[in-house]
Structure formats: C-alpha cells, structure tokens
XYZ file of C-alpha atoms in Angstrom:
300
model
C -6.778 -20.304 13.744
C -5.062 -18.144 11.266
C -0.791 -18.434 11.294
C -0.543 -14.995 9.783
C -2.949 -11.199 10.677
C -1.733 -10.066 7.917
C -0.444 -10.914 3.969
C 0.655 -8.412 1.922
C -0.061 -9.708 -1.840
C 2.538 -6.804 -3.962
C 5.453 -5.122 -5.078
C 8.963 -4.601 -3.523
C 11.219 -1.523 -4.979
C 14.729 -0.998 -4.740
C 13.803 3.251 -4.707
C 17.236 5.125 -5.853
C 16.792 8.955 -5.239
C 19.093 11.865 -6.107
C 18.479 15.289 -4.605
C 18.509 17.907 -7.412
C 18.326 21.416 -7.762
C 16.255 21.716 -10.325
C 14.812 18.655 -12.112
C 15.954 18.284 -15.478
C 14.035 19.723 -18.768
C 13.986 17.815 -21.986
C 17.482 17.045 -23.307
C 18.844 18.402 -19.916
C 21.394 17.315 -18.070
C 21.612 18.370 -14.476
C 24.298 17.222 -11.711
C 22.477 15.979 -8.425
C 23.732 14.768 -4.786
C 24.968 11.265 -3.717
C 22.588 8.415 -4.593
C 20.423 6.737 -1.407
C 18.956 3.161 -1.875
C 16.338 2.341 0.071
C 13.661 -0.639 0.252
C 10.393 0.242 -0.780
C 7.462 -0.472 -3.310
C 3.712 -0.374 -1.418
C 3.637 -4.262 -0.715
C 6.893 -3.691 0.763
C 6.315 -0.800 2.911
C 2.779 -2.478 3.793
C 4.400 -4.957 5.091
C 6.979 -3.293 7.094
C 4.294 -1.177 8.640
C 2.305 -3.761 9.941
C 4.877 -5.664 11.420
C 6.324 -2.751 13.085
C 2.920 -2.258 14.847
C 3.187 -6.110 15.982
C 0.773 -7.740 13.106
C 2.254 -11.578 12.591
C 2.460 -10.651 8.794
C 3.896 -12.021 5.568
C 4.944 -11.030 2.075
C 3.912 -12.711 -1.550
C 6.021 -10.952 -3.706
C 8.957 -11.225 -6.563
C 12.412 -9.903 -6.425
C 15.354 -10.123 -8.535
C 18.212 -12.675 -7.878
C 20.445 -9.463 -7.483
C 22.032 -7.184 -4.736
C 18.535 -4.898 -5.061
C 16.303 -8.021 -4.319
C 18.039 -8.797 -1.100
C 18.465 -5.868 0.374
C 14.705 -5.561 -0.099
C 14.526 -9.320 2.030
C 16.903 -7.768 4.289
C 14.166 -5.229 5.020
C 11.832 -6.896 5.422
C 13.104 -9.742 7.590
C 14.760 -7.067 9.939
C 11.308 -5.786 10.350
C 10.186 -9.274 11.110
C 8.004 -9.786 8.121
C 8.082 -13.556 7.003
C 9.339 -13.640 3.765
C 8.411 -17.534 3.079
C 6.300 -16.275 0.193
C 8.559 -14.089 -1.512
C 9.980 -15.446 -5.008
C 13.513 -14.968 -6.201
C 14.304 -14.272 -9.713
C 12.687 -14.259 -13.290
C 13.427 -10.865 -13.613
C 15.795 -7.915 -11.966
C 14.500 -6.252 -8.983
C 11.636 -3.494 -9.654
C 13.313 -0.106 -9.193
C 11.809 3.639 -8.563
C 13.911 6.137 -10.116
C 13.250 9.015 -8.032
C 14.764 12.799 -7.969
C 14.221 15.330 -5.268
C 13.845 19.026 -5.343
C 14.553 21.424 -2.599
C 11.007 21.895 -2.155
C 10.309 18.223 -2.278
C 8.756 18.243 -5.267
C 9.559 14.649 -7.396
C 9.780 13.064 -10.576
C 9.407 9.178 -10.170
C 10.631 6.283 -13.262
C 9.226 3.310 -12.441
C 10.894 0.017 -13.576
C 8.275 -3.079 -12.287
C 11.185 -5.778 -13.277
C 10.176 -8.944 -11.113
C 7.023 -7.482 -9.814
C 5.446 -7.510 -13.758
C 6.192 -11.976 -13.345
C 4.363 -11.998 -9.741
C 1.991 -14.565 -11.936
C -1.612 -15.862 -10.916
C -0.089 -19.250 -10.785
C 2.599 -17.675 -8.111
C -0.632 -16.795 -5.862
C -1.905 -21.023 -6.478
C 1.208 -22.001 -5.670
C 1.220 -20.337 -2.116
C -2.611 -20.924 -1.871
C -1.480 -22.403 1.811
C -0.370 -18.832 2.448
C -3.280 -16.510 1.608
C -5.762 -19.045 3.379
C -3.530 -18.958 6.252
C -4.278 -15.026 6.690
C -6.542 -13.029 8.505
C -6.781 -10.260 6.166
C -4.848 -10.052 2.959
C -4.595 -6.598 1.359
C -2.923 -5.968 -2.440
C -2.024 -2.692 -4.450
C -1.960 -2.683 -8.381
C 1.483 -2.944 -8.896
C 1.758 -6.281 -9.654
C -0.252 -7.965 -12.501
C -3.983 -7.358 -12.117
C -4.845 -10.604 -13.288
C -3.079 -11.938 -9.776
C -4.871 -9.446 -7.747
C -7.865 -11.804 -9.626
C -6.349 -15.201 -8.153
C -5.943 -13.672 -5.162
C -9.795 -12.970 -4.997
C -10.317 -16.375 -5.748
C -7.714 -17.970 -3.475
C -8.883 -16.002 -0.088
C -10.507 -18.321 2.868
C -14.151 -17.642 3.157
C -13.541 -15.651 6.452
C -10.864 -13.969 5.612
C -11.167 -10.148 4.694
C -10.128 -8.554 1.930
C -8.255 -4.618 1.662
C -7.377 -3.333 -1.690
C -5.932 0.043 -2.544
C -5.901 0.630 -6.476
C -2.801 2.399 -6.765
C -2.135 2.910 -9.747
C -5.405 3.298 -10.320
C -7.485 1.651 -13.183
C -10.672 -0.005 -13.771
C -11.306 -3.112 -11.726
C -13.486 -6.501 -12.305
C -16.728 -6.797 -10.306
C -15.248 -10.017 -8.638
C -12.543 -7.777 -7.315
C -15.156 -4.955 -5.892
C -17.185 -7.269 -4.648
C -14.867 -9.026 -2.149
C -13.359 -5.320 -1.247
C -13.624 -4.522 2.490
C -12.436 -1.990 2.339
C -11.154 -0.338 -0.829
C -8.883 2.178 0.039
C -8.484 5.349 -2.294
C -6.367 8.630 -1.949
C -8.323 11.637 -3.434
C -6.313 11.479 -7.335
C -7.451 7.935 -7.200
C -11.259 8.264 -6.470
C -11.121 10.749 -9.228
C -9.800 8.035 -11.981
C -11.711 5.244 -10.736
C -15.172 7.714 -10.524
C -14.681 9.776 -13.786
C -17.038 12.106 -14.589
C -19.004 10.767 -12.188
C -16.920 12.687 -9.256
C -16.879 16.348 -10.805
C -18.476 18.782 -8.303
C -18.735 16.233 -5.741
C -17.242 16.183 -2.496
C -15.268 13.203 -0.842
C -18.326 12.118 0.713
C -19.737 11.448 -2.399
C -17.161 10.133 -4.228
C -17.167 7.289 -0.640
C -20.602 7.012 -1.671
C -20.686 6.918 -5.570
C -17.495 4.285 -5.045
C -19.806 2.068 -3.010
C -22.253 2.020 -5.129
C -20.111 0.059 -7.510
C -19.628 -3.079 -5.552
C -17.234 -3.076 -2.714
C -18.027 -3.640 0.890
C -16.957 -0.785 2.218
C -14.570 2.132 0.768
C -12.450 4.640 2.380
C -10.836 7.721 0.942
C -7.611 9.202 2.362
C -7.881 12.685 2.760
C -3.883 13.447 4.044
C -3.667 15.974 6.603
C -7.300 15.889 6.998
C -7.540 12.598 8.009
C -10.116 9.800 5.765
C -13.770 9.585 5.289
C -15.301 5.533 6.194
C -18.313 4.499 4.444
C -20.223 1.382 4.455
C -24.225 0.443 5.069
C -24.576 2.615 8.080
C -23.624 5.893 5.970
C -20.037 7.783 5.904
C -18.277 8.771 8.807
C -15.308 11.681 8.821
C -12.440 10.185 10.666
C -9.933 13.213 11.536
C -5.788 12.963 12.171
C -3.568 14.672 14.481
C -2.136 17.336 13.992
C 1.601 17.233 13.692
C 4.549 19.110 11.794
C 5.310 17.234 8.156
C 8.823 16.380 7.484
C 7.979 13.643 4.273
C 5.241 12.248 3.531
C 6.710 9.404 1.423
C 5.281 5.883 1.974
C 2.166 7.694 4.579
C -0.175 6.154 2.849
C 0.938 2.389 2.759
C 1.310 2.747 6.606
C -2.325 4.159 6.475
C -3.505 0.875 4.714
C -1.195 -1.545 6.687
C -2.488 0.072 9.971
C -6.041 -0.246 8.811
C -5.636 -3.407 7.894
C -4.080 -4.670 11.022
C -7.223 -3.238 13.072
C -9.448 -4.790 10.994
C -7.761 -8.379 11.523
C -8.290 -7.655 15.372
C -11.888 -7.329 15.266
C -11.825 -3.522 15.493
C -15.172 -1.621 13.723
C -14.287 0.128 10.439
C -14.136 3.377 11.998
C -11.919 2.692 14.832
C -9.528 0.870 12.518
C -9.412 3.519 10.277
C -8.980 6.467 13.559
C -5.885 4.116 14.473
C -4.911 4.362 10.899
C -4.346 7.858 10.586
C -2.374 8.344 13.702
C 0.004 5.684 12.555
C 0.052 7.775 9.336
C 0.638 10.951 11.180
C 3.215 9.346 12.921
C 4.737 8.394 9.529
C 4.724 11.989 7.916
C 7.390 13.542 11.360
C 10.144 11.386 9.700
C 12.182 11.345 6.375
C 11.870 8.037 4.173
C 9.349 5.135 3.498
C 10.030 1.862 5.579
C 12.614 4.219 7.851
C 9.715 6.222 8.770
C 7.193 3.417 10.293
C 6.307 3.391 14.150
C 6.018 0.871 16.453
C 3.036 0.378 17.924
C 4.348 2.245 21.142
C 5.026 5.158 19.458
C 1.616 5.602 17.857
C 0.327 5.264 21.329
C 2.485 8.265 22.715
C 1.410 10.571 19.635
C-alpha cells in the first residue's frame, strides 16, 4: 500500500513579474507596473495540480530559509500537498524574474538558489518517501545528478514520469525507467537534434522511443498530445476553449497525467484526462492560481 499517488521530485520558484510596455533593449531602462509574487517553479505547480485534482501527493524539494521559501510552503500546504519532504535552507529561495508585455510576450531570469543544493544525498535521505509513492515524476530543474538517485531510489512498482524541461541530454538509466517522458514540441527538438528535421510529431514520439524510455508523449498545446508506446502512437485531442494564459499549462498537463497513471488508467486515457485539465488551466490568469479541481475538469 503506497502512503502517497503522487511525489513530485523538483523545483519551487518565488516568480516576481512586472507588466511592461515594451521590454527593455540593451542598456535600457524601462518603468513597468506593480510587482506580483506568486509561488511557482514546475515541481511546485506539479504538485499543486495534482492535489487540486485529489492525488494524496507530496513534495521533495529545497527552499530558502526566507520570506520567498515560505510563501512557496504556504502554497503548497493550502493546496494540501505534504510538504514533509521539503528542505529549508542552504541557499535563498529560487526566483523567476519575469516581465510581461501587452501581448503576453515574456522575458524570464532564472535564479535556481536552493533548488541548484536539492543534492542526491537529499533524495537518500528521504528514500522512505519516494518508495512510499505510486508514481514519482521530476523536471530538470534541480541537479540532474538527483534526478539519477531518484532513478535509483524508486520502489520496483512504482512508475516513473519525467519531463526534461530544460531540456538536455539524459543517461540511459534515466530513459530507461521513463514511463512516460513527457516533451513539449521545443523540447523534442533539443533532445532529437538533427534527427527531428522534416519530421512530424509522430515521429519525433517515435524516434524519442527509440532511445530508451517506456513510453513518450509530446504536448502539442492547443492541439492536444500525441501517446506512444509498443502498440504504436495515438493522437489524443483537447477541448476547445478561449486562452486567457497559458502559464504553468503544461505542469498541470504532467501532474494530471501522472495522477491517472497512479490510478491504473491506460496511457491514453490518462493522457485524454490530461489535456482537459490543461485546457482547463489555459481559461485562467497565473500558474498554481489557475489549477482545477477535479470537479471542474469534469464540467469542462
């Protein structure tokens, strides 16, 4: 019997934003709108996401000993995440630097801080933790060589969801236990190369599985995700709805999936669930703000 469906193994932001009207050239200065703080980072928002949907989830991560790092705990414990596995201090909070233009268009800073010192021996030391999950799902944000000791640390049943972001190249220990890897379109390109010029998504699903993982999936926004595994690749499409922000969609995407995976669901219907929680997502401004409960997927 596992205590947790879901551990989130990443980083948690303090993201500061200023609207501009105009982002700022070389040498530039420009004057912006009032600063908003919010909590964020993708192992943050994961997080949040699944427990909104009702996942019994927790949260290895690092934060600052500062006002940043607890309003990030604050966050998450008001979402009812169990924060147990979060460590305090060693560095300041990681921070996003983030300014807005009217069209939405951003320019992002970021400052890991504490998430750089989430350490492989941080994962040993809450070894009771990641055996006690169903699924455990990281982002490369934090330290790859922990995403490594994660690998190694997992319970044989348990499953394992990775999304590369930022993308680089990965060990074949770390495919190999992948079910699934989840990539956006920008980061099938990196991982792929050359390899993924003139192809389409379902070839990159199919070149990317080819490399190791059990299964891969490849976000495809508005248009929903492509699932691939043995049987072949499978189009998965999203409702339609009207796009206020699409900040954070994608960690919802993965927290979703990875929830529905935990519950037994087949990769396809766990990634069909996905991108309605993701849809949901994109019809409100903000990250962790934005996430739905599991109700409100249901009515979309």
């Amino acid at each position: 019997m596992y205590d947790y469906d879901l551990l989130v193994v990443g980083s948690a932001n303090a993201d500061l934003v200023i609207g501009v009207e105009r982002r700022p050239a070389a040498g530039e200065t420009v004057l912006g709108g009032d600063l908003a703080v919010h909590p964020g980072g993708k192992g943050g928002n994961q997080a949040v996401a699944a427990a909104r949907l009702g996942a019994r989830t927790a949260l290895l991560a690092r934060v600052g000993d500062d006002a940043h790092g607890r309003l990030l705990l604050d966050a998450q414990r008001a979402a009812g995440v169990d924060t147990a596995g979060v460590r305090v201090g060693g560095a300041p909070t990681g921070v996003a630097l983030i300014t807005v233009d009217p069209s939405g268009d951003n320019s992002i800073v970021v400052s890991p801080g504490a998430n750089a010192r989430l350490t492989p021996a941080d994962v040993r030391s809450a070894a009771g933790l990641v055996r006690a999950a169903r699924v455990v799902s990281a982002q490369l944000e934090i330290p790859l060589e922990t995403v490594v000791e994660v690998v190694r640390t997992l319970s044989p049943d348990s499953r394992f969801v990775l999304n590369p972001s930022p993308p680089r190249p990965l060990p074949d220990e770390v495919l190999a236990l992948c079910d699934p890897l989840i990539v956006n379109e920008h980061e099938a390109r990196v991982l792929l190369g050359g390899a993924c010029e003139g192809a389409d998504p379902a070839d990159w699903a199919r070149l990317l599985l080819a490399r190791g993982p059990r299964s891969v999936v490849v976000t495809l926004g508005a248009a929903g995700a492509l699932v691939c595994d043995g049987s072949g690749v499978n189009r998965v499409p999203a409702p339609e709805v009207d796009a206020v922000d699409t900040t954070g969609a994608g960690d919802a995407f993965t927290a979703a999936l990875a929830v529905g995976l935990g519950s037994g669901a087949p990769l396809a219907d766990a990634a069909a669930h996905a991108v309605r929680v993701g849809a949901a997502a994109v019809t409100r401004r903000g990250a962790q703000e934005s996430y739905p409960t599991l109700a409100e997927v249901e009515a979309l």
